[in-house]
GROMACS .gro file of C-alpha atoms in nm:
model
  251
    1UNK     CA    1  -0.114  -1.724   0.417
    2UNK     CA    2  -0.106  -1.541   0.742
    3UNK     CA    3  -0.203  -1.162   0.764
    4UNK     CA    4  -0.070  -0.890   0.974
    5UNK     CA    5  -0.132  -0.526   1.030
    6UNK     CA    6  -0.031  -0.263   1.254
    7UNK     CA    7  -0.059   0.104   1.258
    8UNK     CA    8   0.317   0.110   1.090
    9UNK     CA    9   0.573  -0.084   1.092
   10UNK     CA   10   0.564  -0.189   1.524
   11UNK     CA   11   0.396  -0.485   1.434
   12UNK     CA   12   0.707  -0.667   1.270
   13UNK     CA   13   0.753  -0.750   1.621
   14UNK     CA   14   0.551  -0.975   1.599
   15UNK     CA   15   0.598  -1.128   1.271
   16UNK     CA   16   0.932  -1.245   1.394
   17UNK     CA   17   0.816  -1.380   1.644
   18UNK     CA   18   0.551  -1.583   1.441
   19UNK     CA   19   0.797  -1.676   1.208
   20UNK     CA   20   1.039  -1.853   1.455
   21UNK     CA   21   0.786  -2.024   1.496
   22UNK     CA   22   0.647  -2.125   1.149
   23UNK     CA   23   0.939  -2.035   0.885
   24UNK     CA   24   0.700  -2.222   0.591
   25UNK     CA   25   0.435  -2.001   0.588
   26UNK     CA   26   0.389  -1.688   0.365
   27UNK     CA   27   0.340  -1.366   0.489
   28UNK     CA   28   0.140  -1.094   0.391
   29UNK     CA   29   0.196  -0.750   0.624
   30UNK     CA   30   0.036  -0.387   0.600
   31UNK     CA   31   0.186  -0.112   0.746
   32UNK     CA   32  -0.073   0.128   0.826
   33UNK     CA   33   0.170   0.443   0.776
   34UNK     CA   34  -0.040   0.720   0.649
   35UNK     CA   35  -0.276   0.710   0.950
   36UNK     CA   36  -0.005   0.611   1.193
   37UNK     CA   37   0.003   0.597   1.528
   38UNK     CA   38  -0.338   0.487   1.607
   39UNK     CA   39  -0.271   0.562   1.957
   40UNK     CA   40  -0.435   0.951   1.939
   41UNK     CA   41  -0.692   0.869   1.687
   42UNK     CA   42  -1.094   0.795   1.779
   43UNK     CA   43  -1.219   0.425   1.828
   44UNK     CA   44  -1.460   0.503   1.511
   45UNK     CA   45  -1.165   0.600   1.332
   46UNK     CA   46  -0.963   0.266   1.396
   47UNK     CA   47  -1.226   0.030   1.356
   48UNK     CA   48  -1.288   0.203   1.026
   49UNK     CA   49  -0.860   0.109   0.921
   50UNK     CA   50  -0.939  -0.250   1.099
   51UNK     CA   51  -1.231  -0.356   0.853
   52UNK     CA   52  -1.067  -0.196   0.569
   53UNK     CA   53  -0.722  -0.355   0.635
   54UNK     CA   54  -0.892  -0.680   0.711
   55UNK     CA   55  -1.089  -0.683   0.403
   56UNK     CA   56  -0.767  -0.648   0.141
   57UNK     CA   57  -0.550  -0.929   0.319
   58UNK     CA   58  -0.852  -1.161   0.313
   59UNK     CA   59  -0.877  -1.070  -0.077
   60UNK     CA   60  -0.494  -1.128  -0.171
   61UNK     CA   61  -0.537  -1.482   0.042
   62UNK     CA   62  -0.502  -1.448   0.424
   63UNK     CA   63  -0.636  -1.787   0.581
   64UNK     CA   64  -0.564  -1.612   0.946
   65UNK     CA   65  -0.519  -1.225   1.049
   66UNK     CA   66  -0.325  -1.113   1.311
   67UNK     CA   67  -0.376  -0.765   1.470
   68UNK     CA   68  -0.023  -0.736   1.581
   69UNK     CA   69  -0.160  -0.355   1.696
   70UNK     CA   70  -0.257  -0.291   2.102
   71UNK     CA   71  -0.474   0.004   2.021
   72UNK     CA   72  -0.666  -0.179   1.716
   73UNK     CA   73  -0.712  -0.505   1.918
   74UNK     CA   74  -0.860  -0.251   2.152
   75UNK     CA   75  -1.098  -0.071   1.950
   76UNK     CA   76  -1.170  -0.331   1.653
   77UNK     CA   77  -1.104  -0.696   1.713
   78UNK     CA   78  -1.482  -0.712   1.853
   79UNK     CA   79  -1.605  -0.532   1.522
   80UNK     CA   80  -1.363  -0.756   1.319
   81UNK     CA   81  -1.542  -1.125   1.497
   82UNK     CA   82  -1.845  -0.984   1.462
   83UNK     CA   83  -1.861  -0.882   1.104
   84UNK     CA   84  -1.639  -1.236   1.002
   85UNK     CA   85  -1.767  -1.471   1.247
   86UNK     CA   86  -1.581  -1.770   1.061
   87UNK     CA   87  -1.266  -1.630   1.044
   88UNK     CA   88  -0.987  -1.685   1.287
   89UNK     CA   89  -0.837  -1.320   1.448
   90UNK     CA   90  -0.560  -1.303   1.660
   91UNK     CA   91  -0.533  -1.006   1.890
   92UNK     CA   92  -0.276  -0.827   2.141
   93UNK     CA   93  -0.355  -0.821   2.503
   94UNK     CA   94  -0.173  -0.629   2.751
   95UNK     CA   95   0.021  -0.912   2.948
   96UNK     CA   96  -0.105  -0.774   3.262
   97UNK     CA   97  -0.177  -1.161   3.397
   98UNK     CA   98   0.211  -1.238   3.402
   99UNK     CA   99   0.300  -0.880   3.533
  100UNK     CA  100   0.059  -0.974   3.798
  101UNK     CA  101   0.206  -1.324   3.881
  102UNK     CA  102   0.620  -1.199   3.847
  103UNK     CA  103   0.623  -0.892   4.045
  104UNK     CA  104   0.796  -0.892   4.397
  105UNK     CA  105   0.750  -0.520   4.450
  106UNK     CA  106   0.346  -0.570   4.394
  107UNK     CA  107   0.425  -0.260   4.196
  108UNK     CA  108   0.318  -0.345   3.789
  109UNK     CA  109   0.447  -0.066   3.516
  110UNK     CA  110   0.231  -0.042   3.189
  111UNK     CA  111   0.393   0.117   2.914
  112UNK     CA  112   0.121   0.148   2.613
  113UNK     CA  113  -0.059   0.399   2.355
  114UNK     CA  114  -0.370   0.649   2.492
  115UNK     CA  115  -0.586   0.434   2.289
  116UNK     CA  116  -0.477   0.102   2.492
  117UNK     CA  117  -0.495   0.254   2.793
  118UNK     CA  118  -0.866   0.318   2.735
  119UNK     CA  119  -0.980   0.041   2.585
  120UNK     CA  120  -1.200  -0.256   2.760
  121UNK     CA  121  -0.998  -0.513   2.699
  122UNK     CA  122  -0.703  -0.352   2.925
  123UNK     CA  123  -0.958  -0.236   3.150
  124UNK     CA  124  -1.122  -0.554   3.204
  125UNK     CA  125  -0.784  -0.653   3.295
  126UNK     CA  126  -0.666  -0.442   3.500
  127UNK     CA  127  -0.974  -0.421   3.713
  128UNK     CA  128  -0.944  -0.845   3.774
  129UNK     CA  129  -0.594  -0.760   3.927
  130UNK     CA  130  -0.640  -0.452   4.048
  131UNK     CA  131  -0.702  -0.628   4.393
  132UNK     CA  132  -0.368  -0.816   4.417
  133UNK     CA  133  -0.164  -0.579   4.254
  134UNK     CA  134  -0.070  -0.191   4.239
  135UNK     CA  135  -0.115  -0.129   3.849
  136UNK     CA  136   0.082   0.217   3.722
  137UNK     CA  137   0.066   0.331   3.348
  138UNK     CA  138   0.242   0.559   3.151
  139UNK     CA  139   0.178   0.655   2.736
  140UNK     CA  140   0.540   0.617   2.584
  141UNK     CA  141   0.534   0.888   2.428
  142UNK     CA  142   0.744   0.944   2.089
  143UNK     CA  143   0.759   0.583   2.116
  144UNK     CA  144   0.598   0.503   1.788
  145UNK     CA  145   0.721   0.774   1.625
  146UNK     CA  146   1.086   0.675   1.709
  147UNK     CA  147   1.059   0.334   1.568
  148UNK     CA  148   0.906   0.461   1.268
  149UNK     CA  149   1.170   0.686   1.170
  150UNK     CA  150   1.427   0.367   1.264
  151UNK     CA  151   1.563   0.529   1.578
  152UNK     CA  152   1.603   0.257   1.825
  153UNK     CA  153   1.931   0.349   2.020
  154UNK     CA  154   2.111   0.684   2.099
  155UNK     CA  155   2.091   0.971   2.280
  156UNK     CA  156   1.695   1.124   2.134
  157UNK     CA  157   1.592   0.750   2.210
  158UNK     CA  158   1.773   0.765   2.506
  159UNK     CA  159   1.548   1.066   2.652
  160UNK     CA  160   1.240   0.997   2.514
  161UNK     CA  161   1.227   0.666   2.671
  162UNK     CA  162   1.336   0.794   3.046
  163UNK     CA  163   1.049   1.028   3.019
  164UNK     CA  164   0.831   0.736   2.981
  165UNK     CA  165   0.968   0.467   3.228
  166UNK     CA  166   1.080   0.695   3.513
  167UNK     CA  167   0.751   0.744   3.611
  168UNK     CA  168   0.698   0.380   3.639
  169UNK     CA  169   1.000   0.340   3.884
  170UNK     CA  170   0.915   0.587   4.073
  171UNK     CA  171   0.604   0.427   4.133
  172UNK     CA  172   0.817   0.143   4.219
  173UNK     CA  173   0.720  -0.072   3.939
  174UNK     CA  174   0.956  -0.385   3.922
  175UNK     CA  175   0.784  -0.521   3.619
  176UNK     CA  176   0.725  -0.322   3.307
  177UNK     CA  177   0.443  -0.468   3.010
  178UNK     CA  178   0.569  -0.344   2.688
  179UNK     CA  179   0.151  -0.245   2.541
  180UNK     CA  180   0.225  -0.176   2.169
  181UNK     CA  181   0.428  -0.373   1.962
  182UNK     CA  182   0.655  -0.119   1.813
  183UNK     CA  183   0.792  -0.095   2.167
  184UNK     CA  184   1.017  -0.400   2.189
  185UNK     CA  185   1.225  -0.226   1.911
  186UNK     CA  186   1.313   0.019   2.195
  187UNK     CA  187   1.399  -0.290   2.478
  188UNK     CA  188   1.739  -0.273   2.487
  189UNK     CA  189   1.682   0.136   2.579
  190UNK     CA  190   1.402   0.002   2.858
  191UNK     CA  191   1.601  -0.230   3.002
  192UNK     CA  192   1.917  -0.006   3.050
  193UNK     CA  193   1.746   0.304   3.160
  194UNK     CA  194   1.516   0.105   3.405
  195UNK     CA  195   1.811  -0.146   3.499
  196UNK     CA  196   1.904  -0.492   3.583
  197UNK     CA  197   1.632  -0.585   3.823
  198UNK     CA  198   1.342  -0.481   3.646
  199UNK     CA  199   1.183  -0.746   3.437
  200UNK     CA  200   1.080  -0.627   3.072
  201UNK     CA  201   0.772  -0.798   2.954
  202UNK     CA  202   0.685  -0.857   2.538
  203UNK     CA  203   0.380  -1.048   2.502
  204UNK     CA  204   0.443  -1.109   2.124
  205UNK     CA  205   0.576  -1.459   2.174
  206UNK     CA  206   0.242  -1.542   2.325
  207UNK     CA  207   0.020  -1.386   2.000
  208UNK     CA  208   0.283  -1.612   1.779
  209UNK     CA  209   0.191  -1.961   2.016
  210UNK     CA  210  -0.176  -1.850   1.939
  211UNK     CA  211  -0.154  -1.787   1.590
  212UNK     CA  212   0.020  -2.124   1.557
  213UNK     CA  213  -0.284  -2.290   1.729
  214UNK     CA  214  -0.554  -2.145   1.497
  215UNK     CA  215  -0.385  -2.125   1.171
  216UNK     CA  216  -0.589  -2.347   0.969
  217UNK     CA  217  -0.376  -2.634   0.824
  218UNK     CA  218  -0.147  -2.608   1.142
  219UNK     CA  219  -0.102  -2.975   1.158
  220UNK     CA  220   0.104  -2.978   0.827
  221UNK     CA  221   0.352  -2.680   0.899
  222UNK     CA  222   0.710  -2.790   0.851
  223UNK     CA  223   0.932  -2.614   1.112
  224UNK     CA  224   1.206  -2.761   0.972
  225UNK     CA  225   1.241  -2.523   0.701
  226UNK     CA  226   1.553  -2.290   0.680
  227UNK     CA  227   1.648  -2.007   0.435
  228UNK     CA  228   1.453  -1.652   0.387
  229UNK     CA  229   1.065  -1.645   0.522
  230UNK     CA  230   0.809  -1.584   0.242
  231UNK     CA  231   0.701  -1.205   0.341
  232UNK     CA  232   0.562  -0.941   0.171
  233UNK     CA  233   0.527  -0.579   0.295
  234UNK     CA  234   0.244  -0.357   0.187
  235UNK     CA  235   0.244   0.016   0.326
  236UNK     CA  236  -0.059   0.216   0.296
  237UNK     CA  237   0.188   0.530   0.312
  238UNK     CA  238   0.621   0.582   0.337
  239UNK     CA  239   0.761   0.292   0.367
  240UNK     CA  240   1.102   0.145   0.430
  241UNK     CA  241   1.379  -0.044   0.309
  242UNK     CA  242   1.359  -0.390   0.263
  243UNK     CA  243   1.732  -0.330   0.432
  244UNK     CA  244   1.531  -0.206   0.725
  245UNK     CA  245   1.290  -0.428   0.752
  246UNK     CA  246   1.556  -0.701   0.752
  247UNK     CA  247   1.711  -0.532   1.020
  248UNK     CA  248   1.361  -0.494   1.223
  249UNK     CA  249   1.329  -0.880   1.130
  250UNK     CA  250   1.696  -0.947   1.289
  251UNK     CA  251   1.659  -0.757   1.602
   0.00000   0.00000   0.00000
């Protein structure tokens, strides 16, 4: 069984993306809700959710874990290797690397959480390319809280992103890393408020080609299996419809 969590419900994300690629696995995800967004909360405070969180899938059966959360890979995923040494973690990382390689302006946009922003792992990053590119960052703010309440399109979605990106094109960012995973529910918003030649980047499909590569057993998954995934959703707080989640699933 493969685990997920995320401060709410972002991280479905990138359990699609993990299930394109392995349909015959089951899935077991937890939606943070009642402490969500991480993004404004302390680094003791997270790591605290991570171990917890991590802890309860490994008891109902999770083989692998996936932090499908920006600002918990930040914070915890250290903590969460260090106190399981044995067992395999897959973290987000800010795709800064392919920013860095795409861009034509030399102008990178980061869209992400406070916590992100702050953490090493970004930092790290961004101070190995800080040399060959320009890096400019922005919090997307109501971002989370949009794609909780199931808002992805319209006119309050619509405004709350331009706040967020304009900044970025101004800078003259050509490229724009998507740095939490409930953002890529509000793409099709990025892409038409920052336009046609600025390239959107999700680095979920990369997590899912790494979770494939350390799930134990991976040698006997059967991606030729077709019908409804094996998933179940846990919520630590509101939660939604299995009509939305389907819908978050489909997107």
């Amino acid at each position: 069984m493969i685990g997920i969590f995320d401060s709410g419900f972002g991280g479905l994300s990138v359990l699609k993306e993990i299930v394109s690629l392995l349909p015959g696995e089951k899935y077991l995800y937890y939606a943070d809700s009642a402490h969500c967004p991480y993004g404004e909360k302390t680094r003791e405070y997270v790591i605290d959710r991570a171990l917890a969180i991590s802890r309860l899938l490994m008891e109902r059966g999770a083989e692998i874990i996936v932090v499908a959360c920006n600002t918990a890979t930040a914070a915890a995923i250290r903590t969460l290797r260090a106190t399981w040494p044995d067992f395999p973690f897959v973290g987000m990382e800010p795709a800064v690397k392919p920013a860095a390689l795409h861009t034509q302006s030399g102008v990178i946009g980061i869209l992400a959480t406070a916590g992100t922003l702050k953490g090493s792992n970004y930092l790290d990053l961004r101070e190995k390319y800080s040399d060959k590119v320009k890096v400019t960052e922005h919090v997307g703010q109501g971002f989370v809280e949009l794609v909780e309440k199931g808002i992805l399109d319209g006119p309050e979605a619509e405004s709350t992103v331009r706040a967020s990106v304009s900044p970025l094109l101004d800078a003259g960012a050509d490229t724009i890393v998507l740095g939490c995973t409930h953002y890529p529910f509000l793409e099709p918003v990025i892409r038409r408020v920052a336009g046609p030649d600025v390239e959107i980047i999700n680095p979920a499909p990369a997590v899912a080609r790494q979770t494939e590569r350390l799930l134990p057993r991976r040698q006997e998954t059967d991606k030729s299996i077709t019908g409804h995934p094996d998933i179940t959703v846990l919520s630590s707080g509101p939660s939604i419809s299995n009509d939305t989640i389907a819908r978050f699933l489909s997107l």
